[in-house]
Coordinates of C-alpha atoms in Angstrom, one line a residue:
Chain A
M232 CA 0.0 0.0 0.0
D233 CA 1.2 3.5 -0.9
F234 CA 2.0 5.7 2.1
G235 CA 1.5 2.7 4.4
T236 CA 4.1 3.8 6.9
T237 CA 2.9 7.4 6.7
Y238 CA -0.6 6.3 7.5
I239 CA 0.5 4.3 10.5
V240 CA 2.7 7.0 11.8
L241 CA -0.1 9.6 11.4
A242 CA -2.6 7.3 13.1
V243 CA -0.2 6.7 16.0
I244 CA 0.4 10.4 16.3
F245 CA -3.3 11.3 16.2
G246 CA -4.2 8.4 18.4
L247 CA -1.5 9.4 20.9
F248 CA -2.8 12.9 20.8
M249 CA -6.3 11.8 21.5
A250 CA -5.2 9.5 24.3
W251 CA -3.0 12.3 25.7
G252 CA -6.0 14.6 25.7
I253 CA -8.1 12.0 27.5
G254 CA -5.4 11.6 30.0
A255 CA -4.9 15.3 30.5
N256 CA -8.5 16.2 30.8
D257 CA -10.9 13.4 31.1
V258 CA -9.1 11.4 33.7
A259 CA -9.3 14.3 36.0
N260 CA -13.1 13.9 36.2
A261 CA -12.7 10.3 37.1
M262 CA -10.2 11.1 39.9
A263 CA -11.4 14.4 41.1
T264 CA -14.2 13.0 43.3
S265 CA -11.6 11.1 45.4
V266 CA -9.3 14.1 45.5
G267 CA -12.1 16.5 46.3
S268 CA -13.2 14.5 49.3
K269 CA -9.6 14.5 50.5
A270 CA -9.7 10.7 50.5
I271 CA -6.5 10.7 48.5
T272 CA -3.8 13.2 47.7
I273 CA -3.1 14.4 44.2
K274 CA 0.1 12.4 44.0
Q275 CA -1.7 9.3 45.0
A276 CA -4.5 10.1 42.4
I277 CA -1.9 10.4 39.6
L278 CA -0.3 7.2 40.6
I279 CA -3.6 5.3 40.9
A280 CA -4.8 6.8 37.6
A281 CA -1.6 5.9 35.8
V282 CA -1.6 2.2 37.0
F283 CA -5.4 1.6 36.7
E284 CA -6.1 3.5 33.6
F285 CA -3.4 1.6 31.9
A286 CA -4.6 -1.7 33.4
G287 CA -8.2 -0.9 32.4
A288 CA -7.1 0.0 28.8
V289 CA -5.1 -3.1 28.3
L290 CA -7.2 -5.6 30.2
A291 CA -10.7 -4.5 29.5
G292 CA -10.5 -2.0 26.7
G293 CA -10.7 -4.4 23.8
Q294 CA -14.4 -4.7 23.5
V295 CA -15.1 -1.0 23.1
T296 CA -12.1 -0.6 20.8
S297 CA -13.6 -3.2 18.5
T298 CA -16.9 -1.4 18.5
I299 CA -15.3 1.9 17.5
R300 CA -13.1 0.1 15.0
K301 CA -15.6 -2.0 13.2
G302 CA -19.0 -1.8 14.9
I303 CA -20.1 1.5 13.7
I304 CA -19.6 1.2 10.0
D305 CA -19.9 -1.6 7.6
V306 CA -16.9 -1.4 5.2
S307 CA -17.7 -4.4 3.1
G308 CA -18.8 -2.0 0.3
L309 CA -15.3 -0.5 0.1
G310 CA -13.7 -3.5 -1.6
A311 CA -10.6 -2.5 -3.4
T312 CA -10.2 1.0 -1.9
P313 CA -9.4 0.4 1.8
E314 CA -7.5 3.7 1.7
I315 CA -10.8 5.4 2.2
L316 CA -11.3 3.9 5.6
V317 CA -7.8 4.9 6.5
M318 CA -8.5 8.5 5.6
G319 CA -11.8 8.3 7.3
M320 CA -10.4 7.1 10.6
L321 CA -7.6 9.6 10.5
A322 CA -10.1 12.3 9.8
A323 CA -12.3 11.1 12.6
L324 CA -9.4 11.2 15.1
L325 CA -8.5 14.7 13.9
A326 CA -12.1 15.9 14.0
A327 CA -12.8 14.5 17.5
G328 CA -9.5 15.9 18.8
T329 CA -10.2 19.4 17.4
W330 CA -13.8 19.5 18.7
L331 CA -12.6 18.4 22.2
L332 CA -9.9 21.0 22.2
V333 CA -12.5 23.7 21.4
A334 CA -15.1 22.3 23.8
S335 CA -12.9 21.8 26.8
H336 CA -11.4 25.3 26.3
K337 CA -15.0 26.7 26.5
G338 CA -15.9 24.4 29.4
W339 CA -18.7 22.7 27.5
P340 CA -19.7 19.3 28.8
V341 CA -18.7 17.4 25.7
S342 CA -17.6 13.9 25.8
T343 CA -14.7 12.2 23.9
T344 CA -16.9 9.3 23.1
H345 CA -19.6 11.3 21.5
S346 CA -17.1 13.2 19.4
I347 CA -15.4 10.1 18.0
V348 CA -18.7 8.3 17.3
G349 CA -20.1 11.4 15.6
S350 CA -16.9 11.8 13.6
I351 CA -16.8 8.2 12.4
V352 CA -20.5 8.4 11.4
G353 CA -19.8 11.7 9.5
F354 CA -17.0 10.4 7.5
A355 CA -18.8 7.1 6.7
I356 CA -21.9 9.0 5.3
V357 CA -19.7 11.1 2.9
G358 CA -16.9 8.7 2.3
I359 CA -18.7 5.4 1.8
G360 CA -22.4 6.2 1.8
M361 CA -25.5 6.3 4.0
D362 CA -25.9 2.5 4.0
A363 CA -22.4 2.0 5.3
V364 CA -23.4 3.3 8.7
Q365 CA -24.7 0.5 11.0
W366 CA -27.6 2.7 12.1
G367 CA -28.9 0.0 14.5
K368 CA -25.6 -0.1 16.3
V369 CA -25.3 3.7 16.3
G370 CA -28.8 3.9 17.7
T371 CA -27.9 1.5 20.5
I372 CA -24.8 3.5 21.3
V373 CA -26.7 6.8 21.4
I374 CA -29.4 5.3 23.6
S375 CA -26.7 4.1 25.9
W376 CA -25.5 7.7 26.3
V377 CA -28.9 8.5 27.8
T378 CA -29.3 5.3 29.8
S379 CA -25.9 5.1 31.3
P380 CA -26.2 8.3 33.4
L381 CA -29.7 7.1 34.3
I382 CA -28.6 3.7 35.4
A383 CA -25.7 5.3 37.3
A384 CA -28.2 7.6 39.0
I385 CA -30.5 4.8 40.0
L386 CA -27.5 2.7 41.2
S387 CA -26.1 5.6 43.2
F388 CA -29.5 6.4 44.7
L389 CA -29.9 2.8 45.8
I390 CA -26.3 2.5 47.1
F391 CA -26.6 5.7 49.0
R392 CA -29.9 4.7 50.5
S393 CA -28.3 1.4 51.6
V394 CA -25.4 3.4 53.2
Q395 CA -28.0 5.5 55.0
K396 CA -30.0 2.5 56.2
L397 CA -27.0 0.4 57.2
I398 CA -24.6 3.1 58.5
L399 CA -25.5 6.8 58.6
E400 CA -29.0 6.8 60.1
T401 CA -28.2 4.1 62.8
E402 CA -27.5 4.8 66.5
S403 CA -23.9 3.8 66.1
P404 CA -22.8 4.7 62.6
L405 CA -19.1 4.1 63.4
E406 CA -19.5 0.5 64.4
N407 CA -21.8 -0.2 61.5
A408 CA -19.4 1.5 59.1
K409 CA -16.6 -0.8 60.3
K410 CA -19.0 -3.7 59.8
Y411 CA -20.5 -3.0 56.4
V412 CA -17.8 -1.0 54.6
P413 CA -15.7 -4.2 54.0
I414 CA -18.8 -5.7 52.2
Y415 CA -18.9 -2.7 49.9
I416 CA -15.2 -3.2 49.3
F417 CA -15.8 -6.8 48.4
F418 CA -18.5 -5.7 45.9
V419 CA -16.1 -3.3 44.2
G420 CA -13.3 -5.9 43.9
F421 CA -15.6 -8.6 42.7
M422 CA -17.3 -6.5 40.1
L423 CA -14.0 -5.3 38.6
A424 CA -12.4 -8.7 38.6
M425 CA -15.5 -10.2 37.0
V426 CA -15.7 -7.8 34.1
T427 CA -12.0 -8.0 33.5
M428 CA -12.1 -11.8 33.3
V429 CA -15.3 -12.2 31.3
K430 CA -14.5 -9.5 28.8
G431 CA -10.9 -8.5 29.1
L432 CA -8.4 -11.2 29.5
K433 CA -9.0 -12.7 26.0
H434 CA -6.9 -9.9 24.6
I435 CA -3.8 -11.0 26.6
G436 CA -4.4 -14.6 25.7
L437 CA -6.0 -15.8 29.0
N438 CA -9.4 -17.3 28.8
V439 CA -11.3 -17.7 32.0
E440 CA -15.0 -18.6 31.7
G441 CA -18.1 -19.6 33.6
L442 CA -17.9 -20.5 37.2
D443 CA -14.1 -20.2 37.3
A444 CA -14.5 -16.5 36.7
V445 CA -17.0 -16.2 39.5
Y446 CA -14.7 -18.1 41.9
I447 CA -11.6 -16.1 40.9
A448 CA -13.6 -12.8 41.1
A449 CA -14.8 -13.8 44.6
V450 CA -11.2 -14.5 45.7
V451 CA -10.1 -11.1 44.3
G452 CA -13.0 -9.5 46.1
V453 CA -12.0 -11.1 49.4
L454 CA -8.4 -10.1 49.0
V455 CA -9.4 -6.5 48.4
M456 CA -11.7 -6.7 51.3
L457 CA -8.9 -7.9 53.6
L458 CA -6.7 -5.1 52.3
G459 CA -9.5 -2.7 53.1
Q460 CA -10.1 -4.1 56.6
Y461 CA -6.4 -3.7 57.3
L462 CA -6.5 -0.1 56.1
I463 CA -9.5 0.6 58.3
Q464 CA -7.9 -0.9 61.3
R465 CA -5.0 1.5 60.8
I466 CA -7.1 4.6 61.0
Q467 CA -6.6 6.7 64.1
F468 CA -9.8 8.0 65.4
E469 CA -9.5 11.2 67.4
E470 CA -11.5 11.3 70.6
S471 CA -12.7 14.9 70.0
E472 CA -14.2 13.9 66.7
N473 CA -16.2 11.1 68.3
K474 CA -18.8 13.4 69.9
N475 CA -22.1 13.9 68.1
F476 CA -22.6 11.0 65.8
H477 CA -19.1 10.0 65.0
Y478 CA -19.6 11.2 61.4
A479 CA -16.1 12.5 61.1
S480 CA -14.8 9.1 61.9
V481 CA -17.4 7.4 59.7
E482 CA -16.2 9.6 56.8
K483 CA -12.6 8.5 57.5
I484 CA -13.7 4.9 57.0
F485 CA -15.3 5.8 53.8
S486 CA -12.2 7.5 52.6
V487 CA -10.5 4.1 52.7
L488 CA -13.3 2.9 50.5
M489 CA -12.8 5.8 48.1
L490 CA -9.2 4.9 47.7
L491 CA -10.4 1.6 46.3
T492 CA -13.2 3.1 44.2
A493 CA -10.8 5.6 42.8
C494 CA -8.9 2.6 41.4
A495 CA -12.1 1.2 40.1
M496 CA -13.0 4.5 38.5
A497 CA -9.6 4.8 36.8
F498 CA -9.9 1.2 35.6
A499 CA -13.4 1.7 34.3
H500 CA -12.4 4.9 32.6
G501 CA -9.4 3.3 31.0
S502 CA -11.5 0.3 29.8
N503 CA -14.0 2.5 28.0
D504 CA -12.4 5.8 27.0
V505 CA -9.1 4.6 25.7
A506 CA -11.0 3.0 22.8
N507 CA -11.9 6.5 21.5
A508 CA -8.2 7.1 20.8
I509 CA -7.1 3.6 19.7
G510 CA -10.2 2.3 17.9
P511 CA -9.5 4.3 14.8
L512 CA -5.7 3.6 15.2
A513 CA -6.5 -0.1 15.3
A514 CA -8.6 0.1 12.1
V515 CA -5.8 2.0 10.3
A516 CA -3.1 -0.4 11.5
S517 CA -5.0 -3.5 10.4
I518 CA -5.6 -2.2 6.9
V519 CA -2.0 -1.1 6.4
E520 CA -0.6 -4.4 7.7
T521 CA -2.9 -6.7 5.7
G522 CA -3.5 -4.4 2.8
Q523 CA -7.2 -5.3 3.0
L524 CA -10.3 -4.7 5.0
S525 CA -10.0 -7.6 7.4
Q526 CA -12.8 -7.2 9.9
K527 CA -11.6 -10.3 11.7
S528 CA -8.1 -9.5 12.6
P529 CA -7.5 -9.4 16.4
L530 CA -6.4 -6.3 18.2
P531 CA -2.7 -6.2 18.4
I532 CA -1.5 -5.5 22.0
W533 CA 0.9 -2.7 21.0
I534 CA -2.1 -0.6 20.1
L535 CA -3.6 -0.9 23.5
L536 CA -0.2 0.0 24.9
V537 CA -0.1 3.1 22.7
G538 CA -3.5 4.1 24.3
G539 CA -2.3 3.4 27.8
V540 CA 1.0 5.3 27.3
G541 CA -0.8 8.3 25.8
I542 CA -3.2 8.5 28.7
V543 CA -0.4 8.2 31.3
L544 CA 1.6 10.8 29.4
G545 CA -1.3 13.3 29.3
L546 CA -1.9 12.6 33.0
A547 CA 1.7 13.2 34.0
M548 CA 2.1 16.3 31.9
Y549 CA -1.1 18.1 32.3
G550 CA -3.5 16.0 34.4
R551 CA -2.1 17.0 37.7
K552 CA -3.2 20.6 37.3
V553 CA -6.7 19.6 36.1
I554 CA -7.2 17.2 38.9
E555 CA -6.1 19.8 41.3
T556 CA -8.6 22.4 39.9
V557 CA -11.5 20.1 39.7
G558 CA -10.7 18.5 43.0
T559 CA -10.6 21.7 45.0
K560 CA -14.0 22.7 43.5
I561 CA -15.9 19.6 44.5
T562 CA -15.1 19.4 48.2
E563 CA -18.8 19.3 48.8
L564 CA -18.6 15.6 48.1
T565 CA -17.7 13.9 51.3
P566 CA -16.2 10.4 51.2
S567 CA -19.6 8.6 51.9
R568 CA -21.1 10.4 48.9
G569 CA -18.1 10.2 46.7
F570 CA -18.0 6.5 47.3
C571 CA -21.6 6.1 46.2
C572 CA -21.0 8.2 43.1
E573 CA -17.8 6.5 42.1
V574 CA -18.9 2.9 42.7
S575 CA -22.1 3.4 40.6
A576 CA -20.4 5.2 37.8
A577 CA -17.5 2.7 37.7
T578 CA -19.9 -0.2 37.7
T579 CA -22.0 1.3 34.9
V580 CA -19.0 2.1 32.8
V581 CA -17.2 -1.2 33.3
I582 CA -20.4 -3.1 32.4
A583 CA -20.8 -0.9 29.3
S584 CA -17.2 -1.7 28.5
G585 CA -17.9 -5.4 28.8
V586 CA -20.8 -5.1 26.4
G587 CA -18.7 -3.0 24.1
L588 CA -20.7 0.2 24.4
P589 CA -18.7 3.4 24.2
I590 CA -20.2 5.7 26.8
S591 CA -19.1 8.9 28.5
T592 CA -17.5 8.3 31.9
T593 CA -18.1 11.9 33.0
H594 CA -21.7 12.0 32.0
T595 CA -22.2 8.8 33.9
L596 CA -20.5 10.3 36.9
V597 CA -22.8 13.3 36.7
G598 CA -25.7 11.0 36.7
A599 CA -24.4 9.2 39.7
V600 CA -23.9 12.5 41.6
L601 CA -27.5 13.5 40.8
G602 CA -28.7 10.1 42.1
V603 CA -27.1 10.9 45.5
G604 CA -28.6 14.4 45.3
M605 CA -32.1 12.8 44.8
A606 CA -31.6 11.0 48.1
R607 CA -31.0 14.4 49.8
G608 CA -27.3 13.6 50.2
I609 CA -25.7 16.7 48.6
N610 CA -26.0 20.3 49.7
A611 CA -26.4 22.0 46.4
L612 CA -26.3 20.8 42.8
N613 CA -26.2 23.2 39.9
L614 CA -28.7 21.9 37.4
S615 CA -27.6 24.2 34.6
V616 CA -24.8 21.7 34.1
V617 CA -27.3 19.0 33.3
R618 CA -29.0 21.3 30.8
G619 CA -25.5 21.7 29.2
I620 CA -25.1 17.9 29.0
F621 CA -28.5 17.6 27.2
M622 CA -27.3 20.3 24.7
S623 CA -24.0 18.5 24.2
W624 CA -25.9 15.3 23.3
V625 CA -27.7 17.2 20.5
I626 CA -24.7 19.2 19.3
T627 CA -21.7 17.0 19.4
L628 CA -22.8 14.4 16.8
P629 CA -23.4 16.8 13.9
I630 CA -20.4 18.9 14.7
G631 CA -18.1 15.9 15.0
A632 CA -19.6 14.6 11.8
G633 CA -19.2 17.9 10.0
L634 CA -15.5 18.3 11.1
A635 CA -14.7 14.7 10.1
I636 CA -16.1 15.3 6.6
I637 CA -14.0 18.4 6.2
F638 CA -10.8 16.7 7.4
F639 CA -11.7 13.7 5.2
F640 CA -11.7 15.8 2.1
I641 CA -8.5 17.6 3.1
L642 CA -6.7 14.3 3.7
N643 CA -8.0 12.9 0.5
A644 CA -6.7 15.9 -1.4
I645 CA -3.3 15.5 0.2
F646 CA -2.8 11.8 -0.4
T647 CA -4.4 11.2 -3.8
Chain B
M172 CA -6.9 22.8 27.3
A173 CA -9.3 22.5 30.2
S174 CA -9.7 26.0 31.3
K175 CA -13.2 25.2 32.7
N176 CA -14.6 22.0 33.9
Y177 CA -18.3 21.1 34.0
L178 CA -18.0 18.4 36.6
S179 CA -16.9 20.9 39.2
G180 CA -19.6 23.3 37.9
L181 CA -22.1 20.7 39.0
F182 CA -21.5 21.5 42.7
G183 CA -23.1 24.7 43.8
P184 CA -22.2 26.6 46.8
S185 CA -23.6 25.0 49.9
P186 CA -26.3 27.1 51.7
V187 CA -25.8 25.3 55.0
A188 CA -22.7 27.1 56.4
P189 CA -24.0 30.6 55.5
L190 CA -27.3 29.8 57.1
Q191 CA -25.6 28.7 60.2
S192 CA -23.2 31.7 60.4
H193 CA -26.2 33.9 59.9
M194 CA -28.0 32.3 62.9
T195 CA -24.8 32.6 64.9
L196 CA -24.8 36.3 64.4
V197 CA -28.5 36.5 65.1
D198 CA -28.0 34.6 68.4
A199 CA -25.2 36.9 69.4
C200 CA -27.4 39.8 68.7
V201 CA -30.2 38.5 70.9
T202 CA -27.8 37.4 73.7
K203 CA -26.5 41.0 73.9
L204 CA -30.0 42.0 75.1
V205 CA -29.3 40.3 78.4
G206 CA -26.4 42.6 79.1
L207 CA -28.4 45.6 77.9
F208 CA -31.2 44.9 80.3
E209 CA -28.8 44.4 83.2
H210 CA -27.1 47.7 82.6
M211 CA -30.6 49.2 82.3
A212 CA -31.5 47.8 85.7
N213 CA -28.3 49.3 87.2
G214 CA -29.1 52.7 85.6
D215 CA -25.9 52.7 83.6
T216 CA -27.1 54.6 80.5
D217 CA -23.7 54.8 78.9
A218 CA -23.2 51.1 79.0
V219 CA -26.8 50.6 77.6
E220 CA -26.0 52.8 74.7
K221 CA -22.7 51.0 74.1
V222 CA -24.5 47.6 74.0
Y223 CA -27.1 49.1 71.6
H224 CA -24.4 50.0 69.1
E225 CA -22.9 46.5 69.4
I226 CA -26.4 45.0 68.7
A227 CA -26.9 47.3 65.7
E228 CA -23.5 46.4 64.3
L229 CA -24.3 42.6 64.7
E230 CA -27.7 43.1 63.1
Q231 CA -26.0 44.8 60.2
K232 CA -23.6 41.9 59.8
A233 CA -26.5 39.5 59.9
D234 CA -28.3 41.5 57.3
D235 CA -25.3 41.5 54.9
Q236 CA -25.0 37.7 55.4
K237 CA -28.6 37.4 54.5
H238 CA -28.2 39.3 51.3
L239 CA -25.1 37.3 50.4
L240 CA -26.9 34.0 50.9
R241 CA -29.9 35.1 48.9
E242 CA -27.7 36.0 46.0
H243 CA -26.1 32.6 46.2
L244 CA -29.3 30.7 45.6
P245 CA -29.9 30.7 41.8
S246 CA -33.1 29.0 40.9
G247 CA -31.3 26.1 39.1
L248 CA -29.9 24.9 42.4
F249 CA -31.0 21.4 43.5
M250 CA -30.8 21.1 47.2
P251 CA -31.9 18.5 49.9
I252 CA -33.9 21.4 51.4
E253 CA -36.5 23.2 49.4
R254 CA -35.4 26.7 48.4
Q255 CA -38.5 28.2 49.8
D256 CA -38.0 26.5 53.2
L257 CA -34.5 27.8 53.3
L258 CA -35.4 31.3 52.4
D259 CA -38.2 31.3 55.0
A260 CA -35.9 30.0 57.7
L261 CA -33.5 32.8 56.7
R262 CA -36.2 35.4 56.9
V263 CA -37.4 34.3 60.3
Q264 CA -33.9 34.2 61.6
D265 CA -33.3 37.7 60.4
L266 CA -36.5 38.8 62.2
L267 CA -34.9 37.8 65.5
A268 CA -32.0 40.2 65.0
N269 CA -34.3 43.0 63.8
R270 CA -36.5 42.7 66.9
A271 CA -33.4 42.7 69.2
R272 CA -32.2 45.9 67.5
D273 CA -35.6 47.6 67.8
I274 CA -35.9 46.7 71.5
A275 CA -32.5 48.1 72.2
G276 CA -33.4 51.2 70.1
I277 CA -36.5 51.9 72.1
I278 CA -34.8 51.5 75.4
V279 CA -32.0 53.8 74.4
G280 CA -34.3 56.3 72.7
R281 CA -36.8 56.5 75.5
K282 CA -34.3 56.0 78.3
L283 CA -36.7 53.4 79.6
H284 CA -36.2 51.8 83.1
F285 CA -38.4 49.0 84.3
P286 CA -39.2 49.5 88.0
E287 CA -38.1 47.1 90.8
Q288 CA -39.9 43.8 90.6
A289 CA -40.6 44.2 86.8
G290 CA -37.0 45.1 86.3
L291 CA -35.8 41.8 87.7
R292 CA -38.6 39.9 85.9
V293 CA -37.8 41.4 82.5
I294 CA -34.2 40.3 82.9
E295 CA -35.5 36.9 83.6
L296 CA -37.6 37.1 80.4
V297 CA -34.7 38.2 78.3
K298 CA -32.5 35.4 79.6
A299 CA -35.2 32.8 78.9
T300 CA -35.6 34.3 75.4
A301 CA -31.9 34.2 74.8
E302 CA -32.1 30.5 75.8
T303 CA -34.7 29.8 73.1
S304 CA -32.5 31.6 70.6
H305 CA -29.5 29.5 71.7
Q306 CA -31.6 26.4 71.2
A307 CA -32.7 27.5 67.8
L308 CA -29.0 28.0 66.9
R309 CA -28.3 24.5 68.1
V310 CA -31.0 23.2 65.8
V311 CA -29.7 25.2 62.9
N312 CA -26.2 23.9 63.6
E313 CA -27.5 20.3 63.3
L314 CA -28.3 21.0 59.6
D315 CA -25.0 19.7 58.4
E316 CA -25.5 16.5 60.4
L317 CA -29.0 16.2 58.8
V318 CA -27.5 16.6 55.4
E319 CA -24.9 14.1 56.3
T320 CA -27.5 11.4 57.1
G321 CA -29.7 12.5 54.3
F322 CA -32.4 13.7 56.6
R323 CA -33.1 10.3 58.1
G324 CA -32.6 8.1 61.1
H325 CA -30.7 9.0 64.3
A326 CA -29.9 12.6 63.4
V327 CA -33.6 13.3 62.8
R328 CA -34.5 11.9 66.2
V329 CA -31.8 14.1 67.8
V330 CA -33.2 17.1 66.1
E331 CA -36.7 16.3 67.0
G332 CA -35.6 16.1 70.6
M333 CA -34.0 19.5 70.3
L334 CA -37.2 20.9 68.8
A335 CA -39.2 19.6 71.7
T336 CA -36.8 21.4 74.1
L337 CA -37.2 24.5 72.0
G338 CA -40.9 24.3 72.4
E339 CA -40.6 24.0 76.2
L340 CA -38.2 26.9 76.4
E341 CA -40.6 29.0 74.4
S342 CA -43.5 28.1 76.8
E343 CA -41.2 29.1 79.6
T344 CA -40.9 32.6 78.1
D345 CA -44.7 32.8 77.8
R346 CA -45.1 32.0 81.5
I347 CA -42.6 34.6 82.6
Q348 CA -44.2 37.1 80.2
V349 CA -47.6 36.6 81.9
E350 CA -46.0 37.3 85.3
L351 CA -44.1 40.3 84.1
R352 CA -47.3 41.8 82.7
A353 CA -49.0 41.2 86.1
D354 CA -46.0 42.9 87.8
L355 CA -46.3 45.9 85.5
F356 CA -50.0 46.1 85.8
A357 CA -49.7 46.3 89.6
I358 CA -47.6 49.4 89.4
E359 CA -48.5 51.0 86.1
R360 CA -50.7 53.7 87.6
E361 CA -47.6 55.2 89.3
L362 CA -45.6 55.4 86.1
Y363 CA -45.6 57.8 83.1
P364 CA -48.3 56.4 80.8
V365 CA -46.3 56.7 77.5
D366 CA -43.4 54.8 79.1
V367 CA -45.7 52.1 80.2
M368 CA -47.0 51.8 76.7
F369 CA -43.5 51.2 75.4
M370 CA -42.8 48.8 78.2
Y371 CA -45.7 46.7 77.1
R372 CA -44.4 46.9 73.6
I373 CA -41.0 45.8 74.6
I374 CA -42.4 42.8 76.5
E375 CA -44.4 41.9 73.4
S376 CA -41.3 42.2 71.2
I377 CA -39.2 40.0 73.5
A378 CA -41.9 37.5 73.5
D379 CA -42.0 37.7 69.7
I380 CA -38.2 36.9 69.6
A381 CA -38.9 33.7 71.5
D382 CA -41.8 33.0 69.2
D383 CA -39.7 33.5 66.1
A384 CA -36.9 31.4 67.5
E385 CA -39.5 28.6 67.8
R386 CA -40.6 29.3 64.2
V387 CA -37.0 28.8 63.0
G388 CA -37.3 25.4 64.6
R389 CA -40.7 24.8 63.0
R390 CA -39.2 25.5 59.6
F391 CA -36.8 22.7 60.3
Q392 CA -39.6 20.4 61.2
L393 CA -41.0 21.1 57.7
M394 CA -37.7 20.3 56.1
L395 CA -37.6 17.0 58.0
A396 CA -41.1 16.1 57.0
K397 CA -40.3 16.2 53.3

């Protein structure tokens, strides 16, 4: 193929840029709840994010990547001109990257996921034709953007209510927190391990299925639980704080939990959002390597690594500042609330990753926060942000599509 | 890149702490009345006037705090407490401070002096009223605990207990008020009639403070019920 190496190099650069942007900006939203509630320091947040984003991307990111790469458009009609798909994917990466740059500069609640999906659809309509778009699949994805925040909201509402029932509203919240928090920890560990094994490990050549997965996930859950219990035992409770209803101490126990849910959140984010950057890259790479439109070829591990490295780079170079800014602004979220938000958002995102649905982590998190708010758990929520999110659902698709079409024609003009 | 972030924009400024600091100012304002009435009983007009200025200053601060809080409550804010309940509570709290300032103003302006028995009794009434105000402040200070538990369970029971105490304290002021009126009635013929008129008005205002303190509590009962 002509320009084969050029295509790959460009795709890697654009993909890295996208991943870098996700790491610099998007990860902050996943980590800021933990930082804001002072459960972890910024340094810890960066470390956790680096490790678990990477792990999430490599271990559980394959499913969404394959959706972005080959689930949205049907390329069988392209036949002898696979270059069109290469151009298209490059254009999509550029379009999504550009739109995100503008949107995040303006503070608009735009999601990486929506941008990339819009861009791919846009190029497909112009470059291949209306029929090439798998409208059914796109419809499912778009619906999942609405349902994922809703599900997260319902989950966080229920989890927060359970925290209220079991811990906060009891006579001795501190004792109950010590008793029940490990169970929540088990749930977090189990859920993450389960999704990783069922959907993720295939990509690194391990295949765990059926009951085995449940057993292993349970063991992982118990191990994490023991770790949590150890951390809780190490907490020093100050006597002066123990007056009233021991809430300060209860929150301390929840901060241990938030340390773990921060890991879950980073993992979930890595598993879903890294695909936005490397899905198109994977498509380009497979065409260039095989010279044809093989929809079957597996995802090479180096591509997942590119995504992981990009995210970690963005995080290291720029993410610290963003986490700091966002974190200091959401101090309203105490550990008990932050935990409910993070665990529901992470669960929703990880399950979506497992099913291969690209969703927005941040919008899901916003949904989760609103869920806790519904249970009268948060002092003041600014609903204008929610309006903004509705707007971004409507606007991002056409704009991503429009930009992708423009870039597609520019790239076409350059390379042919 | 990210110059603004919408996730952080999701969290509005909490109305709880400003409401509490407003009530703290209001309570300080009401408490100053005790000193004022004691100085009045001792006939120390300079000290009375000094306390009046302190009260006026505190009232002004509370007023500023009230305006600040109102400005910080855009209608798009989603809170565990209804906006209307919050504004009502704020308004009633503010009434306490206003009344305290008015009472002090009348005493200074008219150089009032409650005679003997009534003079002691009125101090008793002011002290009891200050107690209800303290109790109202305690209730308001529980608001963060209520939010912490999501307005359920143990904290709600604690606050309900506090509200019951608040009601008792208010009844106590009613009782003292009746006695004070009787004291004054017994000697009113010997006093300058216009002064007596104002004395009754002051008694009424003090009783109103206690009433309003209880109303602050009742606002909370409404918040709990939702």
